[in-house]
């Protein structure tokens, strides 16, 4: 378990709902995105509005996940010796930052 100042500990219980929301938002966005060309012309404006809302939901889910990730000291600056921190999901490889299609 890793944590940094002013952050809750990064635990499986904290991670699970963030990933569930991200996965559901990604599924909804992809379904709307790939279905857009099949929508009749008269309904396209509403479909684009739904797609924009789904994109916003997906972005919010990704931001919530990224903001919750622990910042882990990964290296040191070769000039100053200051630690270099990187946000890493230390609990698994199934999060959005490990998605080969969405690096």
Short mmCIF file of N, CA and C in Angstrom, two decimals:
data_model
loop_
_atom_site.label_atom_id
_atom_site.label_comp_id
_atom_site.label_asym_id
_atom_site.label_seq_id
_atom_site.Cartn_x
_atom_site.Cartn_y
_atom_site.Cartn_z
N UNK A 1 0.86 -1.17 0.00
CA UNK A 1 0.00 0.00 0.00
C UNK A 1 0.89 1.23 0.00
N UNK A 2 0.62 2.14 -0.90
CA UNK A 2 1.41 3.35 -1.04
C UNK A 2 0.50 4.55 -0.83
N UNK A 3 1.02 5.57 -0.17
CA UNK A 3 0.24 6.79 -0.03
C UNK A 3 1.18 7.98 -0.01
N UNK A 4 0.65 9.13 -0.31
CA UNK A 4 1.41 10.36 -0.24
C UNK A 4 0.64 11.34 0.61
N UNK A 5 1.25 12.46 0.94
CA UNK A 5 0.62 13.45 1.80
C UNK A 5 -0.73 13.88 1.24
N UNK A 6 -1.71 14.06 2.14
CA UNK A 6 -3.04 14.53 1.80
C UNK A 6 -3.80 13.58 0.87
N UNK A 7 -3.47 12.33 0.87
CA UNK A 7 -4.17 11.35 0.04
C UNK A 7 -4.60 10.18 0.92
N UNK A 8 -5.72 9.60 0.53
CA UNK A 8 -6.14 8.37 1.18
C UNK A 8 -5.24 7.26 0.70
N UNK A 9 -5.07 6.22 1.52
CA UNK A 9 -4.25 5.09 1.06
C UNK A 9 -4.84 4.47 -0.21
N UNK A 10 -3.96 4.03 -1.08
CA UNK A 10 -4.37 3.37 -2.33
C UNK A 10 -4.60 1.91 -2.01
N UNK A 11 -5.86 1.53 -1.91
CA UNK A 11 -6.22 0.16 -1.56
C UNK A 11 -7.13 -0.43 -2.64
N UNK A 12 -7.28 -1.74 -2.59
CA UNK A 12 -8.18 -2.41 -3.54
C UNK A 12 -9.61 -1.90 -3.39
N UNK A 13 -10.02 -1.60 -2.15
CA UNK A 13 -11.38 -1.10 -1.92
C UNK A 13 -11.57 0.30 -2.50
N UNK A 14 -10.53 1.08 -2.56
CA UNK A 14 -10.63 2.42 -3.16
C UNK A 14 -10.54 2.32 -4.69
N UNK A 15 -9.74 1.41 -5.16
CA UNK A 15 -9.48 1.26 -6.59
C UNK A 15 -10.68 0.67 -7.34
N UNK A 16 -11.33 -0.32 -6.76
CA UNK A 16 -12.40 -1.06 -7.45
C UNK A 16 -13.52 -0.17 -7.99
N UNK A 17 -14.10 0.73 -7.19
CA UNK A 17 -15.18 1.55 -7.76
C UNK A 17 -14.69 2.53 -8.83
N UNK A 18 -13.47 3.00 -8.70
CA UNK A 18 -12.91 3.89 -9.72
C UNK A 18 -12.77 3.16 -11.06
N UNK A 19 -12.26 1.93 -11.00
CA UNK A 19 -12.12 1.15 -12.23
C UNK A 19 -13.47 0.72 -12.79
N UNK A 20 -14.42 0.42 -11.92
CA UNK A 20 -15.75 0.03 -12.39
C UNK A 20 -16.41 1.18 -13.13
N UNK A 21 -16.31 2.38 -12.59
CA UNK A 21 -16.89 3.55 -13.25
C UNK A 21 -16.19 3.83 -14.57
N UNK A 22 -14.87 3.73 -14.57
CA UNK A 22 -14.11 3.94 -15.81
C UNK A 22 -14.51 2.92 -16.88
N UNK A 23 -14.60 1.65 -16.50
CA UNK A 23 -14.94 0.59 -17.46
C UNK A 23 -16.35 0.79 -18.03
N UNK A 24 -17.30 1.14 -17.17
CA UNK A 24 -18.67 1.36 -17.64
C UNK A 24 -18.73 2.59 -18.55
N UNK A 25 -18.03 3.65 -18.18
CA UNK A 25 -18.01 4.86 -19.01
C UNK A 25 -17.36 4.57 -20.36
N UNK A 26 -16.29 3.79 -20.37
CA UNK A 26 -15.61 3.43 -21.62
C UNK A 26 -16.52 2.59 -22.52
N UNK A 27 -17.22 1.63 -21.93
CA UNK A 27 -18.15 0.79 -22.71
C UNK A 27 -19.27 1.65 -23.33
N UNK A 28 -19.83 2.54 -22.51
CA UNK A 28 -20.93 3.39 -22.99
C UNK A 28 -20.45 4.30 -24.12
N UNK A 29 -19.28 4.89 -23.95
CA UNK A 29 -18.73 5.78 -24.97
C UNK A 29 -18.48 5.02 -26.27
N UNK A 30 -17.84 3.86 -26.18
CA UNK A 30 -17.55 3.07 -27.38
C UNK A 30 -18.82 2.64 -28.10
N UNK A 31 -19.83 2.24 -27.34
CA UNK A 31 -21.09 1.81 -27.96
C UNK A 31 -21.73 2.96 -28.72
N UNK A 32 -21.73 4.14 -28.12
CA UNK A 32 -22.32 5.30 -28.80
C UNK A 32 -21.47 5.73 -29.99
N UNK A 33 -20.17 5.70 -29.82
CA UNK A 33 -19.27 6.13 -30.88
C UNK A 33 -19.40 5.24 -32.12
N UNK A 34 -19.41 3.94 -31.91
CA UNK A 34 -19.47 3.02 -33.04
C UNK A 34 -20.88 2.89 -33.62
N UNK A 35 -21.88 3.30 -32.85
CA UNK A 35 -23.25 3.24 -33.35
C UNK A 35 -23.71 4.51 -34.04
N UNK A 36 -22.90 5.55 -33.99
CA UNK A 36 -23.31 6.85 -34.52
C UNK A 36 -23.66 6.81 -36.01
N UNK A 37 -22.89 6.06 -36.79
CA UNK A 37 -23.15 6.04 -38.23
C UNK A 37 -24.45 5.32 -38.59
N UNK A 38 -24.99 4.54 -37.66
CA UNK A 38 -26.25 3.84 -37.92
C UNK A 38 -27.47 4.64 -37.49
N UNK A 39 -27.23 5.78 -36.86
CA UNK A 39 -28.34 6.62 -36.39
C UNK A 39 -28.92 7.39 -37.57
N UNK A 40 -30.24 7.40 -37.72
CA UNK A 40 -30.85 8.17 -38.81
C UNK A 40 -30.47 9.65 -38.72
N UNK A 41 -30.37 10.29 -39.85
CA UNK A 41 -29.93 11.69 -39.92
C UNK A 41 -30.72 12.59 -38.98
N UNK A 42 -32.03 12.39 -38.90
CA UNK A 42 -32.87 13.27 -38.07
C UNK A 42 -32.60 13.09 -36.57
N UNK A 43 -31.96 12.02 -36.19
CA UNK A 43 -31.65 11.78 -34.77
C UNK A 43 -30.18 12.00 -34.44
N UNK A 44 -29.39 12.42 -35.42
CA UNK A 44 -27.93 12.55 -35.20
C UNK A 44 -27.57 13.61 -34.18
N UNK A 45 -28.28 14.72 -34.15
CA UNK A 45 -27.95 15.79 -33.20
C UNK A 45 -28.08 15.27 -31.77
N UNK A 46 -29.15 14.56 -31.50
CA UNK A 46 -29.35 13.99 -30.16
C UNK A 46 -28.29 12.94 -29.87
N UNK A 47 -27.95 12.14 -30.87
CA UNK A 47 -26.93 11.10 -30.68
C UNK A 47 -25.57 11.73 -30.41
N UNK A 48 -25.26 12.82 -31.10
CA UNK A 48 -23.98 13.52 -30.84
C UNK A 48 -23.96 14.11 -29.44
N UNK A 49 -25.11 14.62 -29.00
CA UNK A 49 -25.20 15.14 -27.63
C UNK A 49 -24.94 14.03 -26.62
N UNK A 50 -25.54 12.87 -26.85
CA UNK A 50 -25.31 11.71 -25.98
C UNK A 50 -23.84 11.29 -26.01
N UNK A 51 -23.23 11.32 -27.19
CA UNK A 51 -21.82 10.96 -27.32
C UNK A 51 -20.94 11.95 -26.56
N UNK A 52 -21.25 13.24 -26.65
CA UNK A 52 -20.48 14.25 -25.90
C UNK A 52 -20.61 14.02 -24.40
N UNK A 53 -21.81 13.70 -23.94
CA UNK A 53 -22.02 13.44 -22.51
C UNK A 53 -21.24 12.20 -22.07
N UNK A 54 -21.24 11.18 -22.92
CA UNK A 54 -20.48 9.96 -22.60
C UNK A 54 -18.99 10.23 -22.58
N UNK A 55 -18.51 11.07 -23.49
CA UNK A 55 -17.08 11.45 -23.52
C UNK A 55 -16.72 12.21 -22.24
N UNK A 56 -17.59 13.10 -21.80
CA UNK A 56 -17.34 13.85 -20.56
C UNK A 56 -17.31 12.91 -19.36
N UNK A 57 -18.22 11.94 -19.34
CA UNK A 57 -18.24 10.97 -18.23
C UNK A 57 -16.96 10.15 -18.22
N UNK A 58 -16.50 9.73 -19.40
CA UNK A 58 -15.27 8.95 -19.49
C UNK A 58 -14.07 9.78 -19.03
N UNK A 59 -14.01 11.03 -19.46
CA UNK A 59 -12.91 11.91 -19.04
C UNK A 59 -12.92 12.12 -17.53
N UNK A 60 -14.10 12.29 -16.95
CA UNK A 60 -14.21 12.47 -15.50
C UNK A 60 -13.76 11.21 -14.76
N UNK A 61 -14.13 10.05 -15.29
CA UNK A 61 -13.71 8.78 -14.67
C UNK A 61 -12.20 8.61 -14.75
N UNK A 62 -11.61 8.95 -15.90
CA UNK A 62 -10.16 8.85 -16.04
C UNK A 62 -9.46 9.83 -15.11
N UNK A 63 -9.99 11.04 -14.98
CA UNK A 63 -9.40 12.03 -14.08
C UNK A 63 -9.48 11.58 -12.63
N UNK A 64 -10.62 11.02 -12.23
CA UNK A 64 -10.78 10.55 -10.85
C UNK A 64 -9.78 9.44 -10.54
N UNK A 65 -9.61 8.52 -11.48
CA UNK A 65 -8.64 7.44 -11.31
C UNK A 65 -7.22 8.00 -11.23
N UNK A 66 -6.87 8.87 -12.16
CA UNK A 66 -5.51 9.43 -12.19
C UNK A 66 -5.22 10.25 -10.94
N UNK A 67 -6.20 11.00 -10.47
CA UNK A 67 -6.01 11.82 -9.28
C UNK A 67 -5.82 10.97 -8.02
N UNK A 68 -6.40 9.77 -8.02
CA UNK A 68 -6.31 8.90 -6.85
C UNK A 68 -5.03 8.07 -6.81
N UNK A 69 -4.36 7.92 -7.96
CA UNK A 69 -3.16 7.08 -8.00
C UNK A 69 -2.08 7.62 -7.07
N UNK A 70 -1.37 6.71 -6.42
CA UNK A 70 -0.24 7.15 -5.60
C UNK A 70 0.90 7.65 -6.48
N UNK A 71 1.60 8.65 -5.99
CA UNK A 71 2.79 9.14 -6.68
C UNK A 71 3.97 8.43 -6.04
N UNK A 72 4.62 7.59 -6.82
CA UNK A 72 5.67 6.71 -6.32
C UNK A 72 7.03 7.25 -6.74
N UNK A 73 8.00 7.29 -5.80
CA UNK A 73 9.35 7.71 -6.21
C UNK A 73 9.94 6.65 -7.13
N UNK A 74 10.28 7.06 -8.35
CA UNK A 74 10.70 6.11 -9.36
C UNK A 74 12.18 6.21 -9.69
N UNK A 75 12.73 7.40 -9.50
CA UNK A 75 14.11 7.63 -9.89
C UNK A 75 14.60 8.88 -9.17
N UNK A 76 15.80 9.29 -9.52
CA UNK A 76 16.35 10.55 -9.00
C UNK A 76 16.89 11.36 -10.16
N UNK A 77 16.79 12.66 -10.05
CA UNK A 77 17.37 13.55 -11.04
C UNK A 77 18.89 13.40 -10.99
N UNK A 78 19.55 13.18 -12.12
CA UNK A 78 21.00 13.00 -12.11
C UNK A 78 21.76 14.27 -11.75
N UNK A 79 21.11 15.42 -11.84
CA UNK A 79 21.79 16.68 -11.57
C UNK A 79 21.60 17.14 -10.13
N UNK A 80 20.35 17.08 -9.65
CA UNK A 80 20.07 17.59 -8.31
C UNK A 80 19.93 16.49 -7.27
N UNK A 81 19.69 15.27 -7.71
CA UNK A 81 19.46 14.18 -6.77
C UNK A 81 18.04 14.16 -6.23
N UNK A 82 17.20 15.09 -6.69
CA UNK A 82 15.81 15.14 -6.22
C UNK A 82 15.05 13.92 -6.73
N UNK A 83 14.18 13.37 -5.90
CA UNK A 83 13.41 12.22 -6.35
C UNK A 83 12.43 12.61 -7.46
N UNK A 84 12.21 11.68 -8.38
CA UNK A 84 11.24 11.85 -9.46
C UNK A 84 10.07 10.93 -9.14
N UNK A 85 8.88 11.51 -9.07
CA UNK A 85 7.68 10.75 -8.73
C UNK A 85 6.83 10.54 -9.97
N UNK A 86 6.17 9.40 -10.03
CA UNK A 86 5.27 9.09 -11.14
C UNK A 86 4.01 8.45 -10.57
N UNK A 87 2.87 8.83 -11.11
CA UNK A 87 1.60 8.22 -10.70
C UNK A 87 1.53 6.83 -11.31
N UNK A 88 1.44 5.83 -10.44
CA UNK A 88 1.43 4.43 -10.89
C UNK A 88 0.35 3.67 -10.12
N UNK A 89 -0.37 2.83 -10.85
CA UNK A 89 -1.33 1.93 -10.21
C UNK A 89 -0.54 0.74 -9.71
N UNK A 90 -0.27 0.72 -8.43
CA UNK A 90 0.55 -0.33 -7.83
C UNK A 90 -0.24 -1.59 -7.50
N UNK A 91 -1.54 -1.59 -7.81
CA UNK A 91 -2.37 -2.74 -7.45
C UNK A 91 -2.78 -3.62 -8.62
N UNK A 92 -2.46 -3.23 -9.84
CA UNK A 92 -2.85 -4.07 -10.96
C UNK A 92 -2.57 -3.42 -12.30
N UNK A 93 -2.69 -4.24 -13.33
CA UNK A 93 -2.43 -3.79 -14.70
C UNK A 93 -3.71 -3.59 -15.51
N UNK A 94 -4.86 -3.64 -14.86
CA UNK A 94 -6.13 -3.56 -15.59
C UNK A 94 -6.74 -2.16 -15.58
N UNK A 95 -5.99 -1.17 -15.17
CA UNK A 95 -6.47 0.21 -15.19
C UNK A 95 -6.25 0.86 -16.54
N UNK A 96 -6.84 2.04 -16.74
CA UNK A 96 -6.73 2.69 -18.05
C UNK A 96 -5.31 3.06 -18.45
N UNK A 97 -4.43 3.30 -17.52
CA UNK A 97 -3.07 3.68 -17.89
C UNK A 97 -2.28 2.50 -18.40
N UNK A 98 -2.77 1.30 -18.22
CA UNK A 98 -2.07 0.11 -18.71
C UNK A 98 -2.72 -0.43 -19.97
N UNK A 99 -3.71 0.25 -20.49
CA UNK A 99 -4.43 -0.20 -21.68
C UNK A 99 -3.57 0.05 -22.91
N UNK A 100 -3.18 -1.00 -23.60
CA UNK A 100 -2.31 -0.88 -24.77
C UNK A 100 -2.95 -0.05 -25.88
N UNK A 101 -4.29 -0.04 -25.94
CA UNK A 101 -4.99 0.75 -26.96
C UNK A 101 -5.14 2.21 -26.55
N UNK A 102 -4.88 2.51 -25.27
CA UNK A 102 -5.07 3.86 -24.74
C UNK A 102 -3.95 4.16 -23.75
N UNK A 103 -2.69 4.22 -24.24
CA UNK A 103 -1.57 4.40 -23.30
C UNK A 103 -1.55 5.76 -22.65
#
